[in-house]
PDB file of C-alpha atoms in Angstrom:
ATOM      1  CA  UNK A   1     -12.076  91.841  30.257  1.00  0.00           C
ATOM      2  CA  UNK A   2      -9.980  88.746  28.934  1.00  0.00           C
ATOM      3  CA  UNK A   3      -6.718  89.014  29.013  1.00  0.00           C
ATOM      4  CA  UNK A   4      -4.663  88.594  25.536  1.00  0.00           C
ATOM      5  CA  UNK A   5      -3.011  85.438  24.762  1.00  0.00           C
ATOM      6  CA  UNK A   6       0.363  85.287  24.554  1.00  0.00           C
ATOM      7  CA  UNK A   7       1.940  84.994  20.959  1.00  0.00           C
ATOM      8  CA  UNK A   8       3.720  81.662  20.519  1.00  0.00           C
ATOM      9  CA  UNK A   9       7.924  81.958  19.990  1.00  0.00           C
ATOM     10  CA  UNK A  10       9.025  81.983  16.232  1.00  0.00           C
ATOM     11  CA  UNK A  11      10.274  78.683  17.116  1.00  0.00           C
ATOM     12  CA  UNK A  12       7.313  77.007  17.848  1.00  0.00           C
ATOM     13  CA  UNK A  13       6.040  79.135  15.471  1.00  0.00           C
ATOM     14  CA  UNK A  14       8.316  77.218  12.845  1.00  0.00           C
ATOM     15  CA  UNK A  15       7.530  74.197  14.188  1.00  0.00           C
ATOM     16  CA  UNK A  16       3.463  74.553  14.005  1.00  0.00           C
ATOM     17  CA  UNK A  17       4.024  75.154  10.566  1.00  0.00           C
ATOM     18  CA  UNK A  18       6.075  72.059   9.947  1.00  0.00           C
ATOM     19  CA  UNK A  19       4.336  70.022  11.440  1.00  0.00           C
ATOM     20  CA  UNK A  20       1.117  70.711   9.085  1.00  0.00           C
ATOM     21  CA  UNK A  21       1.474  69.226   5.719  1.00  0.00           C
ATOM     22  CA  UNK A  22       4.435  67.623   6.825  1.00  0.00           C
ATOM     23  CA  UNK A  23       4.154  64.663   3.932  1.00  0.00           C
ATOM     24  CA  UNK A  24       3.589  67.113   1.367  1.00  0.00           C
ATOM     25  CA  UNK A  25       6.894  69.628   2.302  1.00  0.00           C
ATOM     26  CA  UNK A  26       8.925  66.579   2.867  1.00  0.00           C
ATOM     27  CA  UNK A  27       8.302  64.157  -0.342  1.00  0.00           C
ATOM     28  CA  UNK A  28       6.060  66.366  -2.237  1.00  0.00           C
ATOM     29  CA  UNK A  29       8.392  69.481  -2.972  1.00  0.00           C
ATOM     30  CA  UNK A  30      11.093  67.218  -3.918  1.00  0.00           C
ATOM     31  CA  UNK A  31       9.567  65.410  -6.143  1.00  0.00           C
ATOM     32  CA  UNK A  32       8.139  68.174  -8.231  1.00  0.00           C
ATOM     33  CA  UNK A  33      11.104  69.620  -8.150  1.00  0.00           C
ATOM     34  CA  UNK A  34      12.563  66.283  -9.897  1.00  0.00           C
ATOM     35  CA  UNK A  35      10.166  66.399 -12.015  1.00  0.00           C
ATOM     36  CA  UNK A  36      10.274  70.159 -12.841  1.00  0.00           C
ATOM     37  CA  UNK A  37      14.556  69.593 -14.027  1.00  0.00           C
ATOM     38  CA  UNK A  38      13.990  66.563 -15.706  1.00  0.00           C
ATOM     39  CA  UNK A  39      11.595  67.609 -18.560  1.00  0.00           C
ATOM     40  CA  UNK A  40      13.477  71.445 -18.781  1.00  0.00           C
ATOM     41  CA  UNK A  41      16.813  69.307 -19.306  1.00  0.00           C
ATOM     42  CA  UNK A  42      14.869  66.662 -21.110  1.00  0.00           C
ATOM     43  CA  UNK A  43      13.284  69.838 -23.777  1.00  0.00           C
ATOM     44  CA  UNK A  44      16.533  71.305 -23.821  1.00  0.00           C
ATOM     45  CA  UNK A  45      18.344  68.185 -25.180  1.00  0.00           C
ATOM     46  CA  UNK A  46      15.012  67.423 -27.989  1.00  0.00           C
ATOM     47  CA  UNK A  47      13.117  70.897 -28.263  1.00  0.00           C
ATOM     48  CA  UNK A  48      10.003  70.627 -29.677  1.00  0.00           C
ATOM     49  CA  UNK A  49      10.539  73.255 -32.443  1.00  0.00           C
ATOM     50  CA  UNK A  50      13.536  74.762 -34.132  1.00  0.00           C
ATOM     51  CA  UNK A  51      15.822  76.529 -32.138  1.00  0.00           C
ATOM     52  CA  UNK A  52      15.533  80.413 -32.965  1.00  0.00           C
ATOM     53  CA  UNK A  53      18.834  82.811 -31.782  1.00  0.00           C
ATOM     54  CA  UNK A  54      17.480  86.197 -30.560  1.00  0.00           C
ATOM     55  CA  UNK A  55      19.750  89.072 -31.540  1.00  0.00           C
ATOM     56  CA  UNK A  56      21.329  91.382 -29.191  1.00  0.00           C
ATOM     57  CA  UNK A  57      18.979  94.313 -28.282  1.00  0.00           C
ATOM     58  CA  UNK A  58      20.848  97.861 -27.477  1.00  0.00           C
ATOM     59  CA  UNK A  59      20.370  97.227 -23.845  1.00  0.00           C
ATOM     60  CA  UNK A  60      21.738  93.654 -24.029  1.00  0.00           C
ATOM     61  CA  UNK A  61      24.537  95.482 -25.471  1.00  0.00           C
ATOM     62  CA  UNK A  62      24.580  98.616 -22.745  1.00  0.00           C
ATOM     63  CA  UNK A  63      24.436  96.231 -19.857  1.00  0.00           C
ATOM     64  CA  UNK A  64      27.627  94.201 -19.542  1.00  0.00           C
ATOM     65  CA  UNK A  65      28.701  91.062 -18.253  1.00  0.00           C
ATOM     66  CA  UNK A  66      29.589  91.580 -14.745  1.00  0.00           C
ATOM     67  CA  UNK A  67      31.069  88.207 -13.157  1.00  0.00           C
ATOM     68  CA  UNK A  68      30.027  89.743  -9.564  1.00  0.00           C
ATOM     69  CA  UNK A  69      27.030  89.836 -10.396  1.00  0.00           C
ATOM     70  CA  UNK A  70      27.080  85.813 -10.583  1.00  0.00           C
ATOM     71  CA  UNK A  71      27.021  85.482  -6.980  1.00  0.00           C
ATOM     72  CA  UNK A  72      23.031  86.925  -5.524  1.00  0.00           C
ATOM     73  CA  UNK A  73      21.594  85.135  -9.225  1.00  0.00           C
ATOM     74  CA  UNK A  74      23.889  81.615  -7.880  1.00  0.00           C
ATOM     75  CA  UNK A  75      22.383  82.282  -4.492  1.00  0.00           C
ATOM     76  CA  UNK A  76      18.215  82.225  -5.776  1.00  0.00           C
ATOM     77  CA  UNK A  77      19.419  78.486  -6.390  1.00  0.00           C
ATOM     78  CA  UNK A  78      20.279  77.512  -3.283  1.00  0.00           C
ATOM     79  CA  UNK A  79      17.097  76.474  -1.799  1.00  0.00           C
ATOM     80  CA  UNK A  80      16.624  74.708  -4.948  1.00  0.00           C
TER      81      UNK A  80
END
């Protein structure tokens, strides 16, 4: 019977998976990403049709503003 193989560490785990597509993770993401912000701040400057104001719906108005809440939604940017 062969004997199992012993699972790599999660650190050389971490780097296997660096180390494929390295060019792509390393100029790729960042450059969509570039790309990505400048045409949503680009549209958001010169929209393409008229601006249209969406009124308050009864949950907009049941949920309030909670400035504690700004901290987890800041945080899904930070690997941005």
């Amino acid at each position: 019977m062969p004997s199992p193989r012993a699972t790599p560490s999660w650190f050389r785990q971490l780097g296997a998976r660096y180390a494929s597509h390295w060019a792509l993770k390393t100029f790729g993401i960042p450059l969509f990403i570039t790309g990505f912000f400048a045409a949503y701040f680009y549209l958001l400057r010169h929209p393409v049709f008229e601006v249209t104001i969406i009124p308050a719906t009864a949950l907009d108005r049941l949920i309030s503003f909670q400035p504690a809440a700004l901290v987890p939604y800041v945080s899904l940017w930070l690997y941005v």
